[in-house]
Every structure is written in C-alpha cells, then in structure tokens.
Coordinates of C-alpha atoms and ligand atoms in Angstrom, one line a residue:
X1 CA -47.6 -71.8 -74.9
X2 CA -44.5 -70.4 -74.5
X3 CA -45.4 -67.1 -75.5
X4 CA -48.7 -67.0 -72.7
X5 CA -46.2 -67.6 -70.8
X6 CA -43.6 -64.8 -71.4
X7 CA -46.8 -62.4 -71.6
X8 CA -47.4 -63.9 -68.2
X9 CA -44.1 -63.3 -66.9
X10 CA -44.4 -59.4 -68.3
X11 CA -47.8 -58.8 -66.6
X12 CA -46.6 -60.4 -63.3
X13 CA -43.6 -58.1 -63.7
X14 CA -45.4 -55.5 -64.2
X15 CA -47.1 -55.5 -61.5
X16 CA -44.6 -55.9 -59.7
X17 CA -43.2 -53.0 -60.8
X18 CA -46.0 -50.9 -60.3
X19 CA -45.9 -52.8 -56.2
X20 CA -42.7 -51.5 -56.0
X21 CA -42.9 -48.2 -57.3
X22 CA -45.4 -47.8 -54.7
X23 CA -43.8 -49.4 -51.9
X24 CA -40.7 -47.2 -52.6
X25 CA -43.1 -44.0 -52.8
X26 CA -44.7 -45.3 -48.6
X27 CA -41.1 -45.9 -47.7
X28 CA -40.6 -42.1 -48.5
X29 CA -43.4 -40.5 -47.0
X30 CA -43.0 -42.8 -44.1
X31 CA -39.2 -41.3 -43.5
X32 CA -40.9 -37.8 -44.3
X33 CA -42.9 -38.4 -41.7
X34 CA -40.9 -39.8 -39.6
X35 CA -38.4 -37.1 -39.6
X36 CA -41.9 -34.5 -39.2
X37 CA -42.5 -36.3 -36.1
X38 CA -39.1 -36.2 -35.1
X39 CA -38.9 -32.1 -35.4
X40 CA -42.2 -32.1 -33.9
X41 CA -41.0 -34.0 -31.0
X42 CA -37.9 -31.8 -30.8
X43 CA -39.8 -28.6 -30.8
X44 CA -42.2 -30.4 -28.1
X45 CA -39.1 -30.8 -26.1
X46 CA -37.7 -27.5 -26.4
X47 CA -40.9 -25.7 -25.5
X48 CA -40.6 -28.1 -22.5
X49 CA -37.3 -26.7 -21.9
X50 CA -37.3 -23.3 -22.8
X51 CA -39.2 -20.2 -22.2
X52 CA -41.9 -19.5 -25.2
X53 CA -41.1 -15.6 -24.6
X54 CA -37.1 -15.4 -24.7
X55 CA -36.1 -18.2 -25.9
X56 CA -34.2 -19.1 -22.6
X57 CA -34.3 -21.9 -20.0
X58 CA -36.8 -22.6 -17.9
X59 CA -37.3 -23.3 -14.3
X60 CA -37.6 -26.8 -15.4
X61 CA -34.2 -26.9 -17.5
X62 CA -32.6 -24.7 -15.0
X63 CA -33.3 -27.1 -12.2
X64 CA -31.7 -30.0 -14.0
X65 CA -28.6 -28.0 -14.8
X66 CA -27.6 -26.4 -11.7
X67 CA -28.2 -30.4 -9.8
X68 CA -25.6 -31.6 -12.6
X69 CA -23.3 -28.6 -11.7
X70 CA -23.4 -29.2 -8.3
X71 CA -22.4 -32.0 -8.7
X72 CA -19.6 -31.6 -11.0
X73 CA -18.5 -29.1 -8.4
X74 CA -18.2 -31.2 -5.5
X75 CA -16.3 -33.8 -7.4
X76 CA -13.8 -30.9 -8.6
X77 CA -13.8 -28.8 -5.5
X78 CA -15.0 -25.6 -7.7
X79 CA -17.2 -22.4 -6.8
X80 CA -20.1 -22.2 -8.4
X81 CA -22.4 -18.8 -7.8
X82 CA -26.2 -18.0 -8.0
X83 CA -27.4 -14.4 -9.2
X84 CA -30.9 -13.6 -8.8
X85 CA -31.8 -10.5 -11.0
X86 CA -35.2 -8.8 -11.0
X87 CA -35.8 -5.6 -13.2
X88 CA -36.8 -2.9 -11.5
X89 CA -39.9 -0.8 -11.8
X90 CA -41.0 -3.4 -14.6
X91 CA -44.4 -3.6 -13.6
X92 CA -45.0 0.0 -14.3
X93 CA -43.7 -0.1 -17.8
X94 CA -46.4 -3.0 -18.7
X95 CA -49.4 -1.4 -17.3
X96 CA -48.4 2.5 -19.0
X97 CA -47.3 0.9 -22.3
X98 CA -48.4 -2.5 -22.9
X99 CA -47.5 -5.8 -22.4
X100 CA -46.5 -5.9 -26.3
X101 CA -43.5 -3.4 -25.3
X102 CA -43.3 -5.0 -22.3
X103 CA -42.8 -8.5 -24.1
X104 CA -40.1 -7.0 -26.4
X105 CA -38.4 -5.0 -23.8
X106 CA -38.1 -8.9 -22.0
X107 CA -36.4 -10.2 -25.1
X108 CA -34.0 -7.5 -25.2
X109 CA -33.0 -7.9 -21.6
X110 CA -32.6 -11.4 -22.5
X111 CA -30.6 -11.0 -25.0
X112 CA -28.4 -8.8 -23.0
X113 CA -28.3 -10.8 -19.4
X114 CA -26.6 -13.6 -22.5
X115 CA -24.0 -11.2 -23.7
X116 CA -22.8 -11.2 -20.3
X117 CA -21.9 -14.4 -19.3
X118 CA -19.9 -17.0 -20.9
X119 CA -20.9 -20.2 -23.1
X120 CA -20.4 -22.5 -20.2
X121 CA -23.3 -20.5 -17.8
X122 CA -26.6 -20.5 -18.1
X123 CA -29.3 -17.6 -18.0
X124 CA -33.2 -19.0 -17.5
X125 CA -36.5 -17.0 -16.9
X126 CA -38.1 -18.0 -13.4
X127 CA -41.3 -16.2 -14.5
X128 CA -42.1 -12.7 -15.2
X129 CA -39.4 -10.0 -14.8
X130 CA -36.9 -12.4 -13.0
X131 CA -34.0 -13.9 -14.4
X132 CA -31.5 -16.8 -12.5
X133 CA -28.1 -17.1 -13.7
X134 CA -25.5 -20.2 -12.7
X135 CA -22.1 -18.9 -13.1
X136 CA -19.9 -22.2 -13.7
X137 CA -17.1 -22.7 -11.8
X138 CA -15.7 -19.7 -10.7
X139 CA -12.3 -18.8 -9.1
X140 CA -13.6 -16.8 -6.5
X141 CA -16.4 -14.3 -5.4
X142 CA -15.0 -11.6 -7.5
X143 CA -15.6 -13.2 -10.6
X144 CA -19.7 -13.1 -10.0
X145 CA -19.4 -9.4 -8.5
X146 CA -18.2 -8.6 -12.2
X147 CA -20.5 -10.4 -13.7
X148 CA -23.4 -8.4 -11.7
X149 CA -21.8 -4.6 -12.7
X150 CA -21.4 -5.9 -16.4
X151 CA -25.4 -6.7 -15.9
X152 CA -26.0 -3.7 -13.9
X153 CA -24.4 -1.3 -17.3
X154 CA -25.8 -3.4 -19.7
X155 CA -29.5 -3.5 -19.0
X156 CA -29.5 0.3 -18.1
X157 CA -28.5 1.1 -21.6
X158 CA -31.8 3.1 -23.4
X159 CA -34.3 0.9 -25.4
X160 CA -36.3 2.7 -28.3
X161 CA -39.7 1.1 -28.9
X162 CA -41.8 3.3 -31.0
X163 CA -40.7 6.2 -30.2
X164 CA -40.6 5.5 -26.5
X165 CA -36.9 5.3 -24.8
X166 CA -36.6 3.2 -22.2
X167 CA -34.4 2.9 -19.2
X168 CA -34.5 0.0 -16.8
X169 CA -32.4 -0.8 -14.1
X170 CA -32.2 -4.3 -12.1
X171 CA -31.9 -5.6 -8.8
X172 CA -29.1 -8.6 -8.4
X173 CA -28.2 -11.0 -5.2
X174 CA -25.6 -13.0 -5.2
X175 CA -25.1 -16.6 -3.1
X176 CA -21.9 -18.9 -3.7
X177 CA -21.8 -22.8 -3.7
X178 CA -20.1 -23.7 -1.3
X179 CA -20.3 -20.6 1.4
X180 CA -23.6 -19.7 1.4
X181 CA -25.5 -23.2 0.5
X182 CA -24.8 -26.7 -0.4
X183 CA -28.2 -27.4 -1.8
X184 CA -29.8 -26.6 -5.2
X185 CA -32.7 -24.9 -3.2
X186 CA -31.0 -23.3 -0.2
X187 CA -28.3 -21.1 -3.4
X188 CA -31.4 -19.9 -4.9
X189 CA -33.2 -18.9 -1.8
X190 CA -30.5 -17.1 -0.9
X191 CA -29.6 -15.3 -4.1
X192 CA -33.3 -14.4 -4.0
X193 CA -33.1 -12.9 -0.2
X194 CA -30.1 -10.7 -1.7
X195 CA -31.6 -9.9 -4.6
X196 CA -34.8 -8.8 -2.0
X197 CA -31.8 -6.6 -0.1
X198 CA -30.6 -5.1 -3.1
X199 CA -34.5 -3.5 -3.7
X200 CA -34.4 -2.5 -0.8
X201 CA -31.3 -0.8 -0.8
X202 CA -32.6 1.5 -3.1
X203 CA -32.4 -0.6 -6.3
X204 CA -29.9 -0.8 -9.2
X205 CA -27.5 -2.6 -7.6
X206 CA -25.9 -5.9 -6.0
X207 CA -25.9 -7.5 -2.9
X208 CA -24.0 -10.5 -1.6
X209 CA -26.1 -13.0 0.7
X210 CA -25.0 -12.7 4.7
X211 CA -26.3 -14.9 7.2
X212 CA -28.2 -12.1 8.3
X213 CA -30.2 -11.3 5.7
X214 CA -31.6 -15.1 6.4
X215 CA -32.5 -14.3 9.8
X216 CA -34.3 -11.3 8.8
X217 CA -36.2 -13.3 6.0
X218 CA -37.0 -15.7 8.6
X219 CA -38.6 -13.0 11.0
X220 CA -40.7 -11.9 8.3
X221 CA -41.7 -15.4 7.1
X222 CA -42.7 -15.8 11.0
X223 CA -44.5 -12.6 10.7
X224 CA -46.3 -13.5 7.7
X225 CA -47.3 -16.8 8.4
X226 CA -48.6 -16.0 12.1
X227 CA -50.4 -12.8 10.0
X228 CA -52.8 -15.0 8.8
X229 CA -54.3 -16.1 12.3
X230 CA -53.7 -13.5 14.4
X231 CA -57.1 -11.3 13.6
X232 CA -58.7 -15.0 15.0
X233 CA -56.3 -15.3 17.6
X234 CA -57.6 -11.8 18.8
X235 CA -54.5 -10.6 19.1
X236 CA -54.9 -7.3 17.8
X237 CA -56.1 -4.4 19.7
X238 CA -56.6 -0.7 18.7
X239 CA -55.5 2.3 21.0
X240 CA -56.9 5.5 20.5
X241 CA -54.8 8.9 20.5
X242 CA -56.7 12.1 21.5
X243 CA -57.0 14.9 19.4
X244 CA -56.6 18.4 21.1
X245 CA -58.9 21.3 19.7
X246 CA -56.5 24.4 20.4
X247 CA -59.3 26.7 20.2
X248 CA -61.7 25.8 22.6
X249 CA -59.6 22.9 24.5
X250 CA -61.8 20.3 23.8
X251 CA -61.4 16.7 22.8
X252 CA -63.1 16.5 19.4
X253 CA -62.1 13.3 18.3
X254 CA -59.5 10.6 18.5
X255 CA -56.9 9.0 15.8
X256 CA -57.1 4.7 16.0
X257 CA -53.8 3.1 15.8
X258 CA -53.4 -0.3 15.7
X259 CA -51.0 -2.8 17.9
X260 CA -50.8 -6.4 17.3
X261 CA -49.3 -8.6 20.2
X262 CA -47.6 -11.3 19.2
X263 CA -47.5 -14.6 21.8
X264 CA -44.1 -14.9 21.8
X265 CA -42.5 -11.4 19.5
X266 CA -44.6 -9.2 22.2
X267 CA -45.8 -6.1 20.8
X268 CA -45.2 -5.1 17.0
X269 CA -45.1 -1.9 15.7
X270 CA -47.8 -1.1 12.6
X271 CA -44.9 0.2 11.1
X272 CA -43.4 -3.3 10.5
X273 CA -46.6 -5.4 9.8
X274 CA -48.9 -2.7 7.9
X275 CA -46.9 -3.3 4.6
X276 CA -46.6 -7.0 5.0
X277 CA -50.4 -7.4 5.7
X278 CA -50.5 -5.2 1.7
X279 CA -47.9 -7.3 0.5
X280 CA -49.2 -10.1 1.1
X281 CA -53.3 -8.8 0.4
X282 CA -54.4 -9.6 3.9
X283 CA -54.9 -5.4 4.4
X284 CA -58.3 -5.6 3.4
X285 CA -59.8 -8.2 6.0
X286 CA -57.1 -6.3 8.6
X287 CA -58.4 -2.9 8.0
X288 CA -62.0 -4.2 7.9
X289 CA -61.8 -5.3 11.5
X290 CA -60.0 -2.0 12.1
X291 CA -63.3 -0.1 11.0
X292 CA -65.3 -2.4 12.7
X293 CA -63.9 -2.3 16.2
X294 CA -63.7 1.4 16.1
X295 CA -67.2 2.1 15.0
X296 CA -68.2 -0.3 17.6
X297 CA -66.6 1.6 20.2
X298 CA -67.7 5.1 19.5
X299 CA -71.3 3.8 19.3
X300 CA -70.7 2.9 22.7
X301 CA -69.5 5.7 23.5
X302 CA -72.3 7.3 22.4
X303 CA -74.5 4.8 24.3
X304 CA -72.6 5.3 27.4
X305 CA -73.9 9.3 27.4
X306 CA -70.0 10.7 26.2
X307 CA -70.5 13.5 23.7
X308 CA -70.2 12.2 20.3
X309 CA -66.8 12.4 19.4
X310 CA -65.0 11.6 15.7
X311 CA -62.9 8.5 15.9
X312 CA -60.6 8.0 12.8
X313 CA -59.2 5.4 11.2
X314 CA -56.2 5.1 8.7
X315 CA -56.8 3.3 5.2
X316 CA -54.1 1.9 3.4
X317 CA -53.6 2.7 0.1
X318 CA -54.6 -0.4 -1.0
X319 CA -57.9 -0.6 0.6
X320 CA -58.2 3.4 -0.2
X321 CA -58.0 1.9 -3.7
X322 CA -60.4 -1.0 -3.4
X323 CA -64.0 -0.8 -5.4
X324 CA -65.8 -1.9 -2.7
X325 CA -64.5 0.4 0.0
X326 CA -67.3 2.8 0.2
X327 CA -69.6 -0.8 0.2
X328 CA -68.2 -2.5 2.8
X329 CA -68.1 1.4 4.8
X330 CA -71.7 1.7 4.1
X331 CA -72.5 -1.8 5.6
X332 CA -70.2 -1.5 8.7
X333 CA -71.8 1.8 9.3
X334 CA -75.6 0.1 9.3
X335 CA -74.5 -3.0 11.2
X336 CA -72.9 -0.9 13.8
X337 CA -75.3 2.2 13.9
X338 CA -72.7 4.6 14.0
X339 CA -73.6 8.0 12.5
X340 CA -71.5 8.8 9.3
X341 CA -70.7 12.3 11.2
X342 CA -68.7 10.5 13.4
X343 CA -66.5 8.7 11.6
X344 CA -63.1 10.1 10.2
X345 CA -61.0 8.5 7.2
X346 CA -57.2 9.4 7.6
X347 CA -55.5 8.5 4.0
X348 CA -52.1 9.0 3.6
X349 CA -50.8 12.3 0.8
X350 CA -49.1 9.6 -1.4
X351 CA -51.8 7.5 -2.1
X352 CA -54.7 10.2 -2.9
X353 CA -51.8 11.9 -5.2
X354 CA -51.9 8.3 -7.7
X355 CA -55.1 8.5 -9.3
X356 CA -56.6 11.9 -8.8
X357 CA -60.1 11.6 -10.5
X358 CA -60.1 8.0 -8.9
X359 CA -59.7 9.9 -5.8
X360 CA -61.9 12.7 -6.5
X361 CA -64.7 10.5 -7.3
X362 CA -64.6 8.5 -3.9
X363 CA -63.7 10.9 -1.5
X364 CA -66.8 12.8 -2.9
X365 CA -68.8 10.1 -2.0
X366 CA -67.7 9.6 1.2
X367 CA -68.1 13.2 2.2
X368 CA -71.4 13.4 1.1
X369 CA -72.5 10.8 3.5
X370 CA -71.1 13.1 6.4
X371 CA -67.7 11.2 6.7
X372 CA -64.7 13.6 7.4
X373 CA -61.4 13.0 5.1
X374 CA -58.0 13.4 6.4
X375 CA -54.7 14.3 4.8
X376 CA -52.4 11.9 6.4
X377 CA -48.7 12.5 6.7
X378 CA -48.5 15.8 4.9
X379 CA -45.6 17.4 3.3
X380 CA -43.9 14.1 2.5
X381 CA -45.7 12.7 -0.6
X382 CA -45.2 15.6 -3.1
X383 CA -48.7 17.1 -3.4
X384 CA -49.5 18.8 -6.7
X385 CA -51.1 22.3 -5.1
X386 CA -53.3 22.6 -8.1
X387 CA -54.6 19.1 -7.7
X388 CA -54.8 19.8 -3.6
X389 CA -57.4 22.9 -4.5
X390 CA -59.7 20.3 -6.1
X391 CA -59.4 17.6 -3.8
X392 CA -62.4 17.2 -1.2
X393 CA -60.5 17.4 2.0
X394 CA -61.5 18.7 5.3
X395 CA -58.0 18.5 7.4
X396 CA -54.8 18.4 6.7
X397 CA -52.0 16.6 8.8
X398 CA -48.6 18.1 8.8
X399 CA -46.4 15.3 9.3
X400 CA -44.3 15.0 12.4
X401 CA -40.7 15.2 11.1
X402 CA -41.5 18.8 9.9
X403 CA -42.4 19.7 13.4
X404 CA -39.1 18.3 15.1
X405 CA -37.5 21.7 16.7
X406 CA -39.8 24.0 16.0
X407 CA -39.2 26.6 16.5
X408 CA -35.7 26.5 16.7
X409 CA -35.3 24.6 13.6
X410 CA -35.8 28.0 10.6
X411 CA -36.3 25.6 8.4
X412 CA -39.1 23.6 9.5
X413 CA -40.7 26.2 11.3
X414 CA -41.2 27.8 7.8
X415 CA -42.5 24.8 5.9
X416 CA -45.0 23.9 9.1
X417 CA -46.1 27.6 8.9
X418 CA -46.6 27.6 5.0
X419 CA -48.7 24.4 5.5
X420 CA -50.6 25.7 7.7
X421 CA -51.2 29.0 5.7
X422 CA -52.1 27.1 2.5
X423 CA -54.4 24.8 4.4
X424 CA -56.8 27.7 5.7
X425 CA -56.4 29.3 2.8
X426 CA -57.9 26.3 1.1
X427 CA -60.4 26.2 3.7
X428 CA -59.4 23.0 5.4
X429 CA -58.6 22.5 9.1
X430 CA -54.8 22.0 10.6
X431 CA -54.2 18.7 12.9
X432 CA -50.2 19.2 13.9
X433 CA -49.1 15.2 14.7
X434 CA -46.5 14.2 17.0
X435 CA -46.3 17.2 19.0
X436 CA -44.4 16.1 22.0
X437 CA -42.9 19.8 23.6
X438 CA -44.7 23.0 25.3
X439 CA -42.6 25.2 22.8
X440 CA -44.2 23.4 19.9
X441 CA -47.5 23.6 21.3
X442 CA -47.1 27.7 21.7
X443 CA -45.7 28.0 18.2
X444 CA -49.0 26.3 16.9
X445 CA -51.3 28.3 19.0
X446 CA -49.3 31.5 17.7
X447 CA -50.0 29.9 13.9
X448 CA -53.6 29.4 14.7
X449 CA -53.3 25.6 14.0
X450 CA -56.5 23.9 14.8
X451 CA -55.6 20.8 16.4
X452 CA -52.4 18.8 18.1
X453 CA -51.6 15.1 18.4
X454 CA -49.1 13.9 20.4
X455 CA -47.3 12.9 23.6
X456 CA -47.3 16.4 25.2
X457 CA -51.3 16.0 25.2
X458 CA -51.6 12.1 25.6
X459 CA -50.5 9.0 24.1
X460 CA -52.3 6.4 22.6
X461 CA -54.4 4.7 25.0
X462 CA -56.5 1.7 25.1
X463 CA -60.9 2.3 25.0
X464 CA -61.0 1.8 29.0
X465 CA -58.4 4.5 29.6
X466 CA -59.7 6.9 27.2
X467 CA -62.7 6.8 28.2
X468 CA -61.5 7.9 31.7
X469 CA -59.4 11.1 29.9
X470 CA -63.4 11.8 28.2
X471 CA -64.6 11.8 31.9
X472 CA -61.9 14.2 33.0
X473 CA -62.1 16.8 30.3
X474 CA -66.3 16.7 30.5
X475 CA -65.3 17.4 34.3
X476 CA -63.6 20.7 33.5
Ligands
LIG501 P1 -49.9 7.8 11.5 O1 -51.3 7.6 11.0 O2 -49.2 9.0 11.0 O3 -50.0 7.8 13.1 C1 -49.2 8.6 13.9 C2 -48.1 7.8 14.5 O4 -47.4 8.7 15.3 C3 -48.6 6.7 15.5 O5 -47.6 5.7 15.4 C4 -48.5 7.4 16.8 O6 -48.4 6.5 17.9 C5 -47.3 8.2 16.6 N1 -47.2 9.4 17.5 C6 -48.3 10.1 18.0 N2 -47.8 11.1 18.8 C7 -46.5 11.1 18.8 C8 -45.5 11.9 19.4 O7 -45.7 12.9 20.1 N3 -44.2 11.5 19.1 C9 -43.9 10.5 18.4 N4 -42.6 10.2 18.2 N5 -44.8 9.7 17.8 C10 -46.1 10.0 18.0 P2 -48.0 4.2 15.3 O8 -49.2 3.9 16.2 O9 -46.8 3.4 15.5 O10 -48.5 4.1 13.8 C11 -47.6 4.2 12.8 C12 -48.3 4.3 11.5 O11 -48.9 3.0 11.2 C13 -49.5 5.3 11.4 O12 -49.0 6.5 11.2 C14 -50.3 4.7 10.3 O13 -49.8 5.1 9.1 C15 -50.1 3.2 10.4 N6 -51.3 2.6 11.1 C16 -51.6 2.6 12.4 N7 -52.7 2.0 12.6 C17 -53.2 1.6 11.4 C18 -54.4 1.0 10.9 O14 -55.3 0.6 11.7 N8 -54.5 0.8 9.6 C19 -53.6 1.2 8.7 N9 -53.8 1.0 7.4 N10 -52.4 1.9 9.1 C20 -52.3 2.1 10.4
LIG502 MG1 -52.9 8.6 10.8
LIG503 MG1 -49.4 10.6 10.2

C-alpha cells in the first residue's frame, strides 16, 4: 500500500511537473508578447507622431508642442518664435528627376533644418516641401534672425545624388509670440504670410511678419473668395482695344481685355486677379466665359452687317496648357457660329517657350482650323530664335516697355527695330502694343510695322462704343 502510494505521489508529481514546465513556458511567450505588442504599439504611436518620410514631427505632434510652449511661455514671460520655411523651386526638381531624389533630397534637408536648432526646439514637416520650426524661448528677435541665415547657408550647400548636384535654396518667415500673435494659429499664419513675402521677394531669404503683410493677405483672401462668384454675379465685362493696320488705315481686328468690377473694391486690374484665378485653378472656367463672350460678340457683329473683323483673346498659360483646349475652342466655336477666321489666340512668349513640341503640336492644330496665333508680350520671355523659326506663328507683339521713348531711347529703338526685322524675316506680321505718342507711331511706320495698339489710336472700350468707332472708320 504504501508503495502505490509513493508511485502515486511520483506520477501526481510528475505531472505536475510537466503543468509547470508548461505554465512557465506560456508565462514566457505571454511577456514576449507582451513586450511585441508593446513595441508595436510604440511604433503605432510614433508613426502617429512622426513623419514616415524624415523621421520628424508631424502637424499633429507639432500642434501639441507649440500649445504646451505657449503656455510655458506665458507663465515665464519668454519669446517664443515661429519660422515657416518652404524650399524653393522644389517642385521642379521632383517632376525632372524623380520623386525618389526628391524623397532623399527631403531627408537631407531634414537632417540639416535639425543641425540648426537646438535640443530644446522642434523642426516638424507640415506636408510636402514645408517645414515649421518653434524656436523655445528666445531672448529676443535676433536670436530667430540667426537661426533663419544659419538655415538659409546650410540648405544651399550642393547635394550629390547619382551624379546629379543639387542646389536648393529656401524661403523663411518669421512671427514672434508675443508681438505678432498670442494664439497657436494666428503665429503660424503669420510665419506663413512672411514666408509667402520672402517668395516673393525674390526667394532665398527671410522675412519678418508686419501688420501689413496681413492686410495684404487679407485683400487677397477677399479677392479670392469673392473670385469664385463673381463670373455668376456678372460682374465681369470685357473691353475691346482696336488694332490699327498702318498700311491701309483700317481696323482689322480688336485685342479683348478683361475688367472685373468688384461691388465694393470697384474696378480691378487683370493684372492683379489673372494669377490668382491660375493659382487658385479657377483660369479655366474664367477664360472660357472670356472666349465665349467674345465669339458672341463678333458674331454679332457680323450679324449686325460690320465687316468681319478678328477679335482676340489672351490664354493663360495654364489653359494654353490644358488638353482640352482645342475641345472646348471647337465647341464654343459651333455653339456660337463664329467662323474660325475670325478668331485670334494671343499667348504670352513665356508660356509657348516651356514645352516646344507640346506647343508645336497645338498651335498646329489651331492654325489649321483658320485661327490666327499671336506672340504675346514679346522680347521679355527669352525666346530661343531657332525654336521661334519652327513655331507656327502669324504675329508677333513687341512688348510695350521696349517701345517707351522710341525713338529717343538708342537702345530700345534698336531692340524694337531688330524685332521687327526678325519677325518679317520669318514671315510673321508686327503688332507694336502700347503705343501711346505720334513720334512712336512715325518711327513704326518708318520700320514698316504692320499694326499699333494703344492709347494714341484708342483705348479699350466696351462692345457699344466700339461698335460706334467701326461705324466711323466704315464712314471714311
Ligand atoms: P496684354 O495682353 O499685353 O494687354 C495689353 C495691356 O496693355 C492691356 O492692359 C491694355 O489695356 C494695356 N494698354 C494698351 N494700350 C496701352 C497704352 O498705350 N499704354 C499703356 N500704358 N497701356 C496700354 P490690361 O487690360 O490691364 O491687361 C493686362 C494684361 O492682363 C494683359 O496684357 C493680359 O496679359 C492680361 N489679360 C487681360 N485680359 C485677359 C483675359 O481675358 N485672359 C487672360 N488670360 N489674360 C488677360
Ligand atoms: Mg494680349
Ligand atoms: Mg501684351
């Protein structure tokens, strides 16, 4: 008995053993995975945190921060400063070489925009190219202008990805806690309005917020957001400006320029809301009412018994660059039942220099269908000549600043002449733009330019008046 019971005893022991064994073995892989799931849930966090890209804050993390260092601040009575930093020209480097370089030129930039700033600060990503850095309590506004020029000579400094070397410059505003913002949201607005002043100064650079700045931010934002409903509003209206054929004193056609009145701005010059209406992509349903009004008036024109004349209209580069430009002519020209032969497209030198085979291609098409192409604003967007030669162009426009003084003025008397001697030796026509004096007017005649433009002949003016300038000059 007493020995069943002792082997008993040994098998229950056993077994025991063997539970425990196991047990012990669970215990470990449950702390394995325990301490798994508490990396996992670290690296969760981080990504949470952190840009995947660089490594650095994010908007997210950034935000946090900057409330607990305001704070901190206004319990201590400290400066604190904002620097909004946005690499210049980084777009370009993405789309010619990749967005692999582009990726790694990011990091490096990162990497750098650290080096600059002390342990206490913090360097985040707001997205793309643009970086936000809280400088920590500061002593005084100096202390952040440093920090910007260190930036500014650090990021310039040449990158070599395979093979490529690489030189990027930044754009940095700069807003202070407490000066210029006592919120989290107003600082970064305002660094950013700076850092949007410092582009436009010309780039590479700083700029310190001013009051200002804001109010000019603010006209645009006004501008922008009344944009959107003014085509509805009717509140647009195009004039027309006559253009003067020198050889036979007839007027062959006429240039549409746009004026937007605003209810309460009055009237605003294309000049200022041209490139926010690109900016901000609303170009494209702007320029198509553009086309549309103007074919709608030279078809009436034409209805009302006026010879035909050629009314032009001006394309922005980005429509010039849109796929279904020649589309959306093609339909406008159908609905209205304008002939192609009088229509005129004026595109500006710059944008048929970016893509020439692009351009090529389209303005080929154009012209076939009878539509005239226009040069716009010639002399100051660097033409290749050799490209020029190949480009489908029937008349060139020699920009007005090279016609100021002539013909006093040597110098622009000679580039307006050599224009006008490479255009007819290229076989395209001359329109002279802006001319505003009778001593311009007989230096052009003396150059045989074909046409003139300008305030000496008439100014823009609205359908109703022109069509009463038409009636004049049939009268003669
Ligand atoms: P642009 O196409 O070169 O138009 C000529 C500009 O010179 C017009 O300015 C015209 O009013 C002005 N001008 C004409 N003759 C004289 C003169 O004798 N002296 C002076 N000082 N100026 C003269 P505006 O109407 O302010 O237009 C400015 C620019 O805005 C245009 O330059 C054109 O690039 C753009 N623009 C105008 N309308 C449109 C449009 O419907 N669509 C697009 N995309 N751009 C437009
Ligand atoms: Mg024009
Ligand atoms: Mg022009």
């Amino acid at each position: 008995l007493a020995k069943k019971y002792e082997q008993d005893y040994l098998v229950k022991q056993n077994l025991s053993s063997t539970y425990l064994l196991r047990s012990m073995r669970f215990a470990i892989e449950r702390n394995w995975m325990m301490e798994q799931l508490e990396k996992a849930r670290k690296i969760e966090q981080h990504l949470a945190y952190h840009d995947v890209l660089t490594g650095l804050p994010n908007r997210q993390l950034f935000q946090d921060r900057l409330d607990q260092i305001l704070k901190q601040a206004i319990r201590r009575e400290k400066m604190v400063s904002i620097l909004s930093i946005d690499l210049d020209g980084f777009k370009r480097i993405n789309d010619t070489l990749g967005h692999r370089i582009g990726d790694h030129i990011l990091k490096i930039m990162s990497q750098r925009l650290k080096s600059c700033i002390r342990k206490s600060d913090t360097v985040a990503r707001q997205g793309g190219d643009e970086f936000i850095i809280i400088l920590n309590e500061i002593g005084n506004e100096k202390h952040a202008i440093t920090v910007a020029k260190k930036i500014l000579t650090s990021l310039v400094e040449p990158i070599n990805i395979d093979h490529h070397i690489c030189r990027l410059t930044c754009s940095i505003g700069i807003s202070l806690y407490p000066s210029d913002g006592q919120t989290a949201s107003n600082l970064v607005k305002h660094a950013e309005i700076a850092m949007h002043r410092a582009k436009k100064q010309g780039r590479n650079t700083y700029q310190l917020y001013n009051l200002s700045m804001d109010a000019e931010a603010l006209e645009r934002l006004e501008l922008e957001n009344n944009l959107h409903t003014a085509i509805e509003r009717r509140e647009f209206k195009l004039l027309y400006q006559p253009k003067l054929n020198l050889t036979n004193g007839r007027i062959e056609g006429v240039e549409a320029l746009i004026r937007w009145n605003h209810p309460t701005l009055g009237r605003i010059s294309p000049n200022k809301f041209i490139p926010l209406a690109e900016e901000t992509g609303l170009i494209e349903q702007l320029g198509e009412w553009v086309l549309h009004s103007a074919c709608i008036h030279a078809k009436s024109l034409i209805q009302e018994g006026f010879p035909g004349i050629r009314f032009s209209v001006n394309l922005s580069n980005k429509q010039f660059r849109n796929k279904h430009l020649h589309e959306m002519i093609e339909q406008i020209l159908n609905k209205t039942g304008l002939p192609p032969e009088h229509l005129g497209l004026e595109i500006t030198e710059s944008s048929v220099m970016k893509d020439v085979s692009y351009t090529i291609k389209v303005l080929r098409k154009l012209k076939e269908k009878g539509i005239k192409i226009f040069i716009d604003d010639f002399g100051t967007g660097y033409s290749s000549l050799s490209y020029l030669k190949k480009l489908p162009i029937d008349v060139l426009k020699i920009d007005r600043s090279f016609l100021e003084g002539v013909p006093e003025d040597k110098e622009n008397k000679s580039i307006s002449s050599a224009i006008i001697f490479l255009a007819h030796n290229l076989g395209m026509q001359v329109v002279a733009e802006g001319v505003e004096t009778p001593r311009q007017l007989s230096f052009l005649r003396s150059m045989r330019c074909n046409y003139i433009q300008g305030f000496l002949f008439s100014k823009p003016l609205d359908f109703e008046d022109l069509k009463l300038l038409l009636k004049e000059y049939r009268n003669i």
